[in-house]
Structures are given as structure tokens and as C-alpha cells.
């Protein structure tokens, strides 16, 4: 209940308790009798109505409160405004504050921030705490006034010092978050306590939380339970969850899992996703609560729909294995994807499995590699082992022994026996080439490099010899003798590190530079990438252009694409030059680079630096789409749906949108669903059949 309402009820109760008889009222001092007016609104004490009519500001303010809140009388904003204004014009601070609130909320009057501010300031000048706190809110949120956290802090401080619990809460929060003032957890704690003592439930939660964690003050579980219970009993869901956890762990109270479940359920019913996931897991296992697969599904879904990553992953798992629901790999993949996008490592692993096997999604090896890598980089051993194995076998991605060794070594170091065995099968000098397939665009062009010489053949210790170096010492000797391929490999080995060669980025750069100076395209791209991102060198886009240009002139698509990007974006002192961008995008696109194909299509479709040519734009867009570029697929779907640049074909449009949607493009999902409403059942079935026929190589697309 708001402070205004509490004040209204208290004063109303006091006034209504005074004695009166029909036709006669007593003044507040109990002296001269007052003749009561006729037609007094039902629910209002006649003497109060008379006092307000005679100009008593406090009575007018109270009437404004009653009409605004609908307390004892039907809510009537017009009457509330009338009485507030009468009192406000007499200087009553509470009425000025109430009038400001009505203008701010547009209650019975056109919303008017200028009027709102005018009345708040008048009330604040009289030290009215509610108006002062509300001015803090306005400055904090930038409502009707320019946002200014320092000014918000100033007003909250004034309100807090006047004893307003809401202002004390906001001031404590500013100290906790460092908004508008320096971060000061001790001051935050002190102000939270002041607000908590006045009954502010949010402040009570923070006291309990900090007593439980010992983050700001010495840990005291009994105090934590006391404050968390106060907040929990007033429906603060996060307090209910933390109180449940203390009961479950027996901290500050006797351990009572059933009482814990009670509080977890209360929190879950209010939407706390942590409680929802915990309850779901208990129902799934039959722990503390009854085993109930449907309840488990319900609570995981509730968490998932709030974008809780673990809830999304767990819901995907239930759909994949058919726990409490019919098995639906497609629905599983949808929820895995949402969790994976939020960085949930296990979801990334399961999504990678789905793309590798085509379960619930279209078969897509690029996406599989992408998500295995994402999970592997988060330390998932199974993903590291799988990624290493895929690079070692070269079945779904081009064989790449250094990449294989990198990921197998990480898995082995984490205890994978299989990875340790496979490492024994690898030889440091084995030749391999990396993949031309990309997992996530061109963020790390070096991941696509050929890791031997410029043409992908074995690096030789001596060009006249037919055999390749078979040990680190032989590679080093060949590099010292000037072999550019060996120099590149030495740089690569120093960049990733091995048991017999500690990682040494500066040494890696030394070898890359020596190799690049001799014309090694891979090394030139490495240097371009280093200067582009400021990796082990001072960031220098002009120097990046220099090295990318050398590699691009050798026909390296990666370098050509990066040159196109640099000229298109005009960053780091490089003048934007669309003509140059188009030239290099075209060279990379003609070699099959899907990112370059998509960018080139954009230039033609929008006439950037070149005459607009829809036909040519769609040609390159189609090439990118056929290689699985999700945005290109979606745009192809839109062209077919509108009949723009191509004959209108809703079946083909649906196929392209479906393919893009399967790669996780939310916009493609909504576009596809909208298109579905315009199609017959047979046409939808035909479109879905076309999408299903799409294979990993994308060889038979329209």
C-alpha cells in the first residue's frame, strides 16, 4: 500500500471518528457548530466536506486523496483534480505532490510533464518527501527532463534524509551500483537498513541477501533468514527463492527440504526462473516433491519462456528424449538454439550434434563446426574431443592436423582418454590444410588459412628434397635456412603452443613476419589479421591493408574479402572506397566466398558505388544462399514472396525462409509464418519437402 493511501486511511479514520449529528457538525477544535450542507457525497463525512468547501487546505487535500484512490467513494479523477488544485494553490505540499502525479500519469487530465514538474518542484521546495523522491525518479529515467543520474542521486539523498523509505531504497541502490555517485557498499547497506526498518520489502531482501553472502558484512545466516522472511512474506520472489535455499541447506534454520520446496514454489509461481528450474529438476527426479514429468515440463517451459538459458536447454532436452512429452527433435533444436545463443555450453554441444546428424534441423556441417567450437571454447571436453576428431578425419570439414592437435590436446589435458590416444597418432610435421568452411563469418580469418605453404603442399626442409620435415627440430632447421613454409609453421606452432614448445605470441609474430616477407600468403594474412585487430602489434589498418593486399594479389579469397570489408567500412584511417570494395568482394566472390557474395549482392541491389542492378544483385545473393548464408536465404525468400526481380513463387519463397529459419534467424521465422497464412496446405507441404531435400553440400537448390 502506498504512503499516500496509508496517510489517507489514517486521517480519514481519525476524522470519521469525530462525533457528529445530522444537520450539525463540530469544528476541528470542537467549538462552534457548523451547519452541514445538503447533498454531501455518500461516503464522505459531512463536516469534512464542509471544511473543504470553507477552504481548509488539509481537508481539500484529503478529499483529493479519497477521490483519486476511490477510497470510500467511487474513484473520480475530475473531483480529485479539483480538490487537489484548490489545496495546491493554497500551498499545501501534499496536494501539490498529488497534482503533479496526476499530470504525470495523465489521470483525468492530458498528460503534461511540464505541469508535473512545476507541481513537484513546488512541493519539493516545502520538503515534501514524496515529491522529492519522484523528482529523483524523473531524473533517473529521463522523463520530462534530461536524464541525469547525479541529479537523481541528489534528490534521492534529500528524500532519504527526510525519512522517505522509497528514497532510502533508491539511494542505497545508487551506492550499490555506483550510479550518480561512487560505488559504496557500506553506505548502500546502511540506507537499505533504514528503508528495511520502515518496512520496505526490497530493502529487506538486500539486507537478507548480504547477510547470507557475507559480501558486505560478516556472514550471519540467522539475520539473513529474518530479513529474507520479511521480504518473502510480502511476495518478493527472489527473497522466497533465497529463503528456500537456506531451508534446503540448513543455514540459519533447521534443514527442511519440504519448507524449501514451499518457498521455491511460491517464487516459481511469481516467475522466478531459478526457482522454476529447480522445481522442475526435483519433479523430474522425484526429489523432495512427487515425481511428475508433466510438472517438470511445465516449470522448465515457464523458465524457458522467460529466456532463462538453463530452462531453455532443459526444455530442449525433454523434447529430444521425449520426457513428459512426445519426442520432438525439431522442438528440441529450437530450444537448444535459444540457449546456445545465450552462451549455454551444453546447449551448444547438443545443437552441434543436431546439425551434424540432421536431427530436428537441416543437416549443416558448417553450423555443427560452429557450435562445437563455441562449446569447446567454453571448456566442454566432449566438444573439444569431437572438434579435434572432425579435423583429424576430414569427413565433414577439410582435414587440418594442427587444428586437430590443438583441440585434442585441450581435451586430453582435461582427462579425455580417447583424446590422449588420438594424440599419439599425430605427428608434429604432418601436412594438412585448414577448412574453407567458416563457423561464424570472418571474425578470425586466420582460422581458415592453409597451414603449410601457399598452395597447400607440404613444407620442405630443402626444396630439392621430396620428403617433409617430420619433427620440430627439422621444421626449425628448415625455417632457419629460409624456407617460408617452415617459417609459417613455426609461427603457427608458437601461436598455439605444445608440450615441447610453449606458447610464445611474440616469437610467433617473428616467424610469420619472416615468412610473409618471402611471399607466403598464409603468413601475409596472419599479419593482416594481427594489424587489423591489434593482436601482438599496435593496431594499424593501413598496415593490415598492406599485408592483405599482398595475399589478395596471390588470389587468397580471405584476404580479398577482408580488403573489401576495410574499403567498404572506411575504418582506421582507410578512406571509404566502394569501387575498391566492389573490386575485392568480386574477386573473393568469384572464388566461392559466400560472405563476399552476399556483400557484393548488397552493392548491386542498393546501387552503392555502382549502377543499381537487381538482376546481378540477385545472382550473387542466390550464390551466397546456396552456400547456406542465412541472411541471403531469407532475402531470397522475400524476393520470391514479392515477385521482385524473380517470378513470384510462394513455394520457393517458403523454402528459402524455412532454410534461414532453421539456422536460427528469428526474422525469417516470422516472415515464414506470415507467408504460410497465404498458402494452401499442399503448397506448404511442397515447400517443406523442398527444404528437406536440402543436403549438406547444398547441391540441388532452385
XYZ file of C-alpha atoms in Angstrom, residues 45-583:
539
model
C -18.053 12.831 6.413
C -20.321 15.886 6.030
C -18.165 18.038 8.291
C -15.097 17.136 6.144
C -16.944 18.206 3.030
C -17.968 21.439 4.745
C -14.404 22.128 5.890
C -13.119 21.632 2.352
C -15.794 23.948 0.968
C -14.811 26.584 3.516
C -11.255 26.492 2.208
C -9.382 24.300 4.694
C -6.431 23.108 2.600
C -5.810 19.881 4.554
C -9.465 18.862 4.104
C -9.267 19.633 0.393
C -6.120 17.520 0.087
C -7.768 14.648 1.898
C -10.765 14.808 -0.434
C -8.361 14.736 -3.367
C -6.768 11.584 -1.967
C -10.146 9.912 -1.378
C -11.434 10.638 -4.876
C -8.153 9.687 -6.534
C -7.892 6.351 -4.744
C -11.627 5.607 -4.786
C -11.459 5.216 -1.027
C -14.962 5.293 0.468
C -16.317 6.984 -2.664
C -16.308 5.999 -6.342
C -12.996 6.959 -7.968
C -13.396 10.326 -9.672
C -10.283 11.874 -11.174
C -12.107 15.096 -12.039
C -13.074 15.664 -8.403
C -9.616 14.643 -7.245
C -8.046 17.229 -9.556
C -10.465 19.910 -8.398
C -9.748 19.441 -4.703
C -6.012 18.931 -5.172
C -5.804 22.149 -7.167
C -7.689 24.151 -4.536
C -5.316 22.941 -1.819
C -2.211 23.185 -4.007
C -2.931 26.815 -4.853
C -3.037 27.467 -1.112
C 0.434 25.971 -0.819
C -0.397 22.526 0.546
C 2.671 20.408 -0.321
C 0.883 17.038 -0.267
C -1.738 18.367 -2.704
C 0.984 19.769 -4.952
C 2.650 16.376 -4.997
C -0.650 14.607 -5.752
C -1.466 17.090 -8.518
C 1.976 16.525 -10.048
C 1.387 12.781 -10.031
C -1.942 13.142 -11.808
C -0.407 15.312 -14.541
C 2.485 12.874 -14.884
C 0.188 9.860 -15.192
C -2.491 11.600 -17.258
C -5.174 10.800 -14.676
C -8.318 12.699 -15.623
C -6.215 15.239 -17.489
C -3.945 15.307 -20.543
C -0.513 14.045 -19.597
C 1.667 17.132 -19.167
C 5.245 16.739 -17.960
C 5.751 20.493 -17.628
C 2.815 20.766 -15.216
C 4.011 17.654 -13.421
C 7.464 19.146 -12.868
C 6.029 22.501 -11.818
C 3.966 20.991 -9.014
C 6.663 18.542 -7.916
C 9.137 21.401 -7.577
C 6.652 23.482 -5.556
C 6.121 20.546 -3.209
C 9.856 19.791 -3.029
C 10.561 23.402 -2.025
C 8.481 22.659 1.056
C 10.478 19.487 1.747
C 7.617 17.154 0.775
C 9.454 13.785 0.656
C 7.259 12.019 -1.909
C 7.715 14.817 -4.459
C 11.439 14.861 -3.765
C 11.696 11.114 -4.398
C 9.619 11.393 -7.552
C 11.921 14.136 -8.857
C 14.760 11.657 -8.348
C 12.816 9.102 -10.399
C 12.303 11.594 -13.218
C 15.989 12.493 -13.406
C 16.970 8.830 -13.242
C 14.605 7.778 -16.028
C 14.793 10.935 -18.128
C 11.017 11.523 -18.023
C 10.050 15.090 -18.872
C 13.614 16.164 -18.247
C 17.087 15.246 -19.453
C 18.374 12.096 -17.773
C 20.943 12.914 -15.131
C 21.969 10.281 -12.592
C 23.938 12.766 -10.491
C 20.860 14.962 -10.156
C 18.762 11.878 -9.368
C 21.223 10.960 -6.625
C 20.929 14.463 -5.154
C 17.124 14.271 -4.918
C 17.136 10.727 -3.560
C 19.585 11.832 -0.892
C 17.282 14.685 0.139
C 14.286 12.389 0.301
C 16.203 9.732 2.203
C 17.374 12.220 4.820
C 13.738 13.279 5.282
C 12.898 9.665 6.086
C 11.171 8.571 2.869
C 11.663 4.785 2.646
C 11.373 4.754 -1.137
C 14.085 7.407 -1.440
C 16.251 5.473 1.020
C 15.875 2.375 -1.143
C 16.825 4.263 -4.301
C 19.774 5.941 -2.596
C 21.042 2.562 -1.390
C 20.706 1.205 -4.917
C 22.747 4.131 -6.281
C 25.512 3.355 -3.815
C 25.347 -0.340 -4.718
C 25.500 0.232 -8.470
C 27.688 3.334 -8.466
C 25.050 5.394 -10.304
C 25.421 9.143 -9.936
C 27.954 8.626 -7.165
C 30.915 6.437 -6.286
C 30.152 2.804 -5.523
C 29.997 2.380 -1.741
C 28.563 -0.904 -0.472
C 28.845 0.097 3.179
C 26.669 3.183 2.592
C 24.320 1.063 0.496
C 23.913 -1.346 3.410
C 23.243 1.475 5.866
C 20.496 3.003 3.715
C 18.952 -0.379 2.928
C 18.707 -0.956 6.687
C 16.945 2.384 7.224
C 14.431 1.539 4.488
C 14.045 -2.045 5.708
C 13.252 -0.951 9.250
C 10.415 1.125 7.768
C 9.078 -2.000 6.093
C 10.407 -1.616 2.545
C 10.434 -5.204 1.264
C 13.046 -4.676 -1.466
C 15.439 -3.274 1.128
C 14.637 -6.201 3.419
C 15.641 -8.553 0.617
C 19.023 -6.875 0.147
C 19.786 -6.999 3.860
C 18.966 -10.712 3.900
C 20.944 -11.339 0.724
C 24.047 -9.622 2.070
C 23.816 -11.346 5.442
C 23.625 -14.670 3.578
C 26.530 -13.997 1.224
C 28.785 -12.051 3.591
C 29.551 -9.784 0.649
C 29.334 -6.511 2.589
C 29.073 -7.507 6.226
C 30.097 -10.600 8.205
C 28.006 -13.608 7.199
C 25.103 -14.212 9.569
C 22.570 -16.786 8.401
C 20.121 -16.137 11.232
C 19.938 -12.456 10.322
C 19.646 -13.472 6.681
C 16.659 -15.693 7.449
C 14.994 -12.944 9.489
C 15.180 -10.318 6.720
C 14.554 -12.683 3.818
C 11.455 -14.000 5.566
C 10.079 -10.466 5.963
C 10.546 -9.813 2.240
C 9.366 -13.279 1.232
C 6.127 -12.936 3.189
C 5.478 -9.761 1.192
C 5.780 -11.626 -2.110
C 9.344 -10.699 -3.130
C 10.132 -13.700 -5.321
C 13.915 -13.513 -5.122
C 13.654 -13.454 -1.319
C 11.404 -16.511 -1.458
C 13.971 -18.312 -3.597
C 16.894 -17.465 -1.333
C 14.914 -18.337 1.793
C 14.087 -21.684 0.184
C 17.754 -22.262 -0.479
C 18.634 -21.596 3.174
C 15.977 -24.104 4.299
C 17.282 -26.644 1.804
C 20.864 -26.219 3.015
C 20.017 -25.862 6.696
C 21.703 -22.478 7.073
C 20.286 -20.238 9.777
C 17.393 -22.692 10.262
C 16.980 -26.422 10.735
C 17.222 -28.135 7.359
C 13.719 -28.653 5.993
C 13.536 -29.608 2.276
C 9.720 -29.542 2.332
C 9.701 -25.970 3.626
C 12.337 -25.186 0.985
C 10.041 -26.616 -1.692
C 7.205 -24.472 -0.350
C 9.231 -21.278 -0.777
C 10.638 -22.380 -4.135
C 7.089 -22.955 -5.357
C 5.979 -19.511 -4.196
C 8.930 -17.947 -6.029
C 8.295 -20.051 -9.130
C 4.636 -19.043 -9.239
C 5.752 -15.412 -9.236
C 8.055 -16.032 -12.182
C 11.478 -16.598 -10.605
C 13.226 -18.663 -13.292
C 15.812 -20.087 -10.885
C 13.057 -21.492 -8.697
C 11.203 -22.770 -11.755
C 14.261 -24.698 -12.949
C 14.968 -26.121 -9.504
C 11.354 -27.243 -9.007
C 11.384 -28.785 -12.480
C 14.518 -30.773 -11.710
C 13.037 -32.008 -8.421
C 9.847 -33.129 -10.157
C 11.878 -34.881 -12.843
C 13.905 -36.832 -10.277
C 11.164 -37.220 -7.673
C 13.380 -35.441 -5.160
C 11.569 -33.767 -2.207
C 8.417 -33.462 -4.341
C 6.477 -36.148 -6.209
C 7.936 -37.453 -9.474
C 5.878 -35.744 -12.185
C 7.248 -35.429 -15.719
C 4.463 -33.092 -16.782
C 5.134 -30.730 -13.872
C 8.820 -30.825 -14.759
C 7.974 -29.884 -18.340
C 5.655 -27.107 -17.162
C 8.225 -25.442 -14.949
C 11.094 -25.766 -17.442
C 8.835 -24.207 -20.070
C 7.951 -21.336 -17.738
C 11.653 -20.605 -17.212
C 12.461 -21.026 -20.898
C 9.768 -18.596 -21.966
C 11.430 -16.023 -19.704
C 14.628 -16.531 -21.726
C 16.378 -18.399 -18.921
C 19.211 -20.210 -20.735
C 19.236 -23.257 -18.472
C 15.461 -23.524 -18.699
C 15.709 -23.410 -22.499
C 18.398 -26.107 -22.538
C 16.497 -28.381 -20.160
C 13.263 -27.949 -22.117
C 15.153 -28.886 -25.274
C 16.491 -31.974 -23.512
C 12.988 -33.096 -22.510
C 11.741 -32.693 -26.075
C 14.754 -34.532 -27.502
C 14.379 -37.541 -25.234
C 10.587 -37.418 -25.016
C 10.416 -36.932 -21.244
C 6.899 -35.910 -20.244
C 6.126 -35.092 -23.862
C 6.174 -36.741 -27.284
C 9.720 -36.809 -28.644
C 10.192 -33.815 -30.976
C 13.784 -33.253 -32.182
C 12.745 -30.107 -34.052
C 11.308 -28.519 -30.919
C 14.384 -29.653 -29.009
C 16.676 -27.962 -31.526
C 14.670 -24.746 -31.269
C 15.200 -24.517 -27.520
C 18.826 -25.697 -27.736
C 19.456 -22.890 -30.202
C 17.965 -20.236 -27.935
C 20.068 -21.409 -25.006
C 23.177 -21.738 -27.169
C 22.794 -18.159 -28.392
C 22.978 -17.080 -24.741
C 26.234 -18.974 -24.288
C 24.932 -22.137 -22.608
C 27.810 -24.541 -23.296
C 25.900 -27.814 -23.010
C 23.189 -26.485 -25.328
C 25.889 -25.526 -27.822
C 27.209 -29.091 -27.732
C 23.763 -30.641 -28.250
C 22.971 -28.198 -31.045
C 26.225 -29.148 -32.753
C 25.242 -32.835 -32.531
C 21.869 -31.957 -34.092
C 23.417 -30.159 -37.062
C 25.962 -32.924 -37.575
C 23.288 -35.613 -37.721
C 20.368 -33.581 -39.096
C 18.149 -34.313 -36.092
C 15.480 -31.643 -35.792
C 17.357 -29.266 -38.110
C 18.598 -29.323 -41.653
C 21.907 -31.120 -41.967
C 24.574 -28.411 -41.844
C 28.223 -29.214 -41.214
C 29.257 -25.561 -41.003
C 26.788 -24.957 -38.213
C 27.911 -28.149 -36.492
C 31.547 -26.971 -36.515
C 30.472 -23.522 -35.387
C 28.660 -24.808 -32.306
C 31.249 -27.467 -31.466
C 33.820 -24.687 -31.471
C 31.648 -22.462 -29.284
C 31.212 -25.251 -26.722
C 34.875 -26.234 -26.950
C 35.980 -22.674 -26.254
C 33.854 -22.790 -23.103
C 35.777 -25.828 -21.925
C 33.337 -28.628 -22.792
C 35.652 -31.628 -23.096
C 33.312 -33.645 -25.309
C 33.144 -30.734 -27.763
C 36.932 -30.371 -27.776
C 37.352 -34.081 -28.458
C 34.700 -34.064 -31.190
C 36.118 -30.985 -32.880
C 39.609 -32.475 -32.842
C 38.287 -35.744 -34.264
C 36.430 -33.994 -37.090
C 39.532 -32.041 -38.098
C 41.585 -35.205 -37.879
C 39.254 -37.316 -40.030
C 38.390 -34.636 -42.569
C 34.979 -36.174 -43.182
C 32.734 -33.136 -42.773
C 35.396 -30.434 -42.703
C 38.683 -30.214 -44.563
C 41.418 -32.123 -42.794
C 43.528 -29.899 -40.571
C 46.064 -31.629 -38.354
C 47.224 -28.560 -36.385
C 43.598 -27.743 -35.504
C 43.018 -31.389 -34.646
C 46.041 -31.398 -32.372
C 45.012 -28.132 -30.705
C 41.578 -29.409 -29.658
C 42.625 -32.958 -28.874
C 45.368 -31.617 -26.629
C 42.871 -29.483 -24.727
C 40.575 -32.484 -24.292
C 43.486 -34.688 -23.231
C 44.614 -32.147 -20.646
C 41.092 -32.247 -19.247
C 41.354 -36.036 -18.850
C 39.907 -37.458 -22.076
C 41.498 -40.885 -22.600
C 40.301 -41.043 -26.218
C 41.927 -37.699 -26.970
C 45.196 -38.886 -25.428
C 45.150 -41.951 -27.658
C 44.466 -39.920 -30.816
C 47.286 -37.524 -29.976
C 49.718 -40.425 -30.158
C 48.630 -40.950 -33.759
C 49.518 -37.391 -34.714
C 52.990 -36.285 -35.855
C 54.019 -32.668 -35.442
C 55.166 -32.464 -39.063
C 52.091 -33.951 -40.717
C 50.803 -31.837 -43.569
C 47.237 -30.650 -43.724
C 45.115 -27.808 -44.875
C 42.523 -25.978 -42.909
C 38.926 -25.660 -43.873
C 37.457 -23.156 -46.255
C 34.252 -23.549 -44.312
C 33.552 -20.955 -41.648
C 31.745 -21.291 -38.413
C 30.884 -17.687 -37.773
C 31.794 -15.415 -40.630
C 35.172 -13.711 -40.965
C 35.835 -12.753 -37.397
C 39.040 -14.785 -37.398
C 40.296 -15.153 -40.962
C 43.424 -16.897 -39.707
C 41.307 -19.911 -38.774
C 40.799 -20.552 -42.484
C 44.432 -20.426 -43.523
C 46.344 -23.132 -45.307
C 48.807 -24.227 -42.682
C 51.626 -25.397 -44.922
C 52.791 -23.494 -47.945
C 50.897 -21.042 -50.079
C 49.404 -23.732 -52.331
C 48.615 -26.298 -49.665
C 51.518 -28.658 -50.381
C 53.966 -29.957 -47.825
C 56.607 -27.607 -46.493
C 60.068 -28.976 -47.206
C 63.240 -28.569 -45.246
C 65.077 -28.363 -48.529
C 63.224 -27.584 -51.761
C 65.287 -30.229 -53.547
C 64.183 -32.964 -51.178
C 60.999 -34.965 -51.678
C 60.263 -35.598 -48.015
C 58.725 -33.253 -45.455
C 60.193 -32.401 -42.040
C 58.958 -34.931 -39.507
C 59.971 -33.281 -36.235
C 60.046 -29.893 -34.563
C 63.823 -29.718 -34.873
C 63.634 -30.329 -38.627
C 60.989 -27.627 -39.021
C 63.144 -25.185 -37.042
C 66.210 -26.037 -39.132
C 64.288 -25.529 -42.366
C 62.890 -22.230 -41.078
C 66.352 -21.004 -40.110
C 67.550 -21.906 -43.625
C 64.898 -19.590 -45.068
C 62.091 -21.958 -46.030
C 58.986 -19.745 -45.902
C 56.592 -22.636 -45.375
C 58.575 -23.920 -42.403
C 58.774 -20.374 -41.061
C 54.982 -20.127 -41.260
C 54.539 -23.449 -39.468
C 56.955 -22.364 -36.728
C 54.855 -19.221 -36.294
C 51.697 -21.310 -36.137
C 53.153 -23.710 -33.558
C 54.358 -20.835 -31.381
C 50.905 -19.234 -31.633
C 49.065 -22.312 -30.284
C 51.766 -23.842 -28.050
C 52.601 -27.510 -27.473
C 54.115 -29.585 -24.715
C 57.561 -29.308 -26.303
C 57.058 -25.695 -27.454
C 55.461 -23.247 -25.011
C 53.088 -20.710 -26.497
C 55.018 -17.550 -27.389
C 52.984 -14.967 -29.389
C 55.909 -12.548 -29.974
C 58.042 -15.425 -31.330
C 55.096 -16.474 -33.492
C 54.877 -12.973 -34.955
C 58.618 -13.016 -35.699
C 58.273 -16.161 -37.822
C 55.071 -15.004 -39.511
C 56.831 -11.776 -40.473
C 59.844 -13.614 -41.920
C 57.581 -15.949 -43.868
C 55.371 -13.110 -45.127
C 58.398 -11.151 -46.334
C 59.185 -14.095 -48.604
C 55.685 -14.024 -50.098
C 53.921 -16.718 -48.076
C 50.223 -15.901 -48.488
C 49.151 -17.538 -45.259
C 51.668 -15.560 -43.250
C 50.636 -12.368 -45.010
C 47.036 -12.978 -43.994
C 48.156 -13.664 -40.425
C 49.934 -10.321 -40.326
C 46.964 -8.561 -41.887
C 44.716 -10.082 -39.245
C 47.140 -9.107 -36.460
C 47.289 -5.464 -37.574
C 43.533 -5.350 -38.118
C 42.760 -6.445 -34.545
C 45.876 -5.171 -32.751
C 46.963 -8.704 -31.836
C 50.598 -8.612 -30.588
C 51.132 -5.429 -32.625
C 49.804 -1.894 -32.490
C 46.516 -1.791 -34.368
C 47.130 -0.287 -37.783
C 44.507 -0.660 -40.501
C 46.828 0.722 -43.185
C 49.399 -1.934 -42.354
C 46.586 -4.520 -42.401
C 45.697 -3.355 -45.911
C 49.357 -3.653 -46.941
C 49.603 -7.329 -45.961
C 46.093 -8.286 -47.065
C 46.858 -6.698 -50.436
C 49.930 -8.869 -50.887
C 47.950 -12.013 -50.098
C 44.972 -10.882 -52.158
C 47.167 -10.379 -55.205
C 48.114 -14.038 -54.854
C 44.431 -14.911 -55.167
C 43.685 -15.502 -51.480
C 39.918 -15.168 -51.061
C 40.152 -14.488 -47.323
C 42.414 -11.508 -47.926
C 40.278 -10.281 -50.813
C 37.185 -10.356 -48.626
C 38.959 -8.514 -45.795
C 40.146 -5.824 -48.209
C 36.576 -5.433 -49.372
C 35.464 -5.002 -45.751
C 38.134 -2.420 -44.967
C 37.364 -0.319 -48.032
C 33.594 -0.664 -47.534
C 33.724 0.413 -43.890
C 36.456 3.027 -44.171
C 37.883 2.424 -40.718
C 41.184 3.247 -39.048
C 42.344 5.944 -41.423
C 41.335 3.984 -44.530
C 39.140 6.145 -46.727
C 35.877 4.513 -47.692
C 36.160 3.460 -51.313
C 33.235 1.489 -52.659
C 34.900 0.971 -56.026
C 37.826 -0.804 -54.359
C 35.462 -2.666 -52.049
C 33.456 -3.967 -55.010
C 36.620 -4.992 -56.837
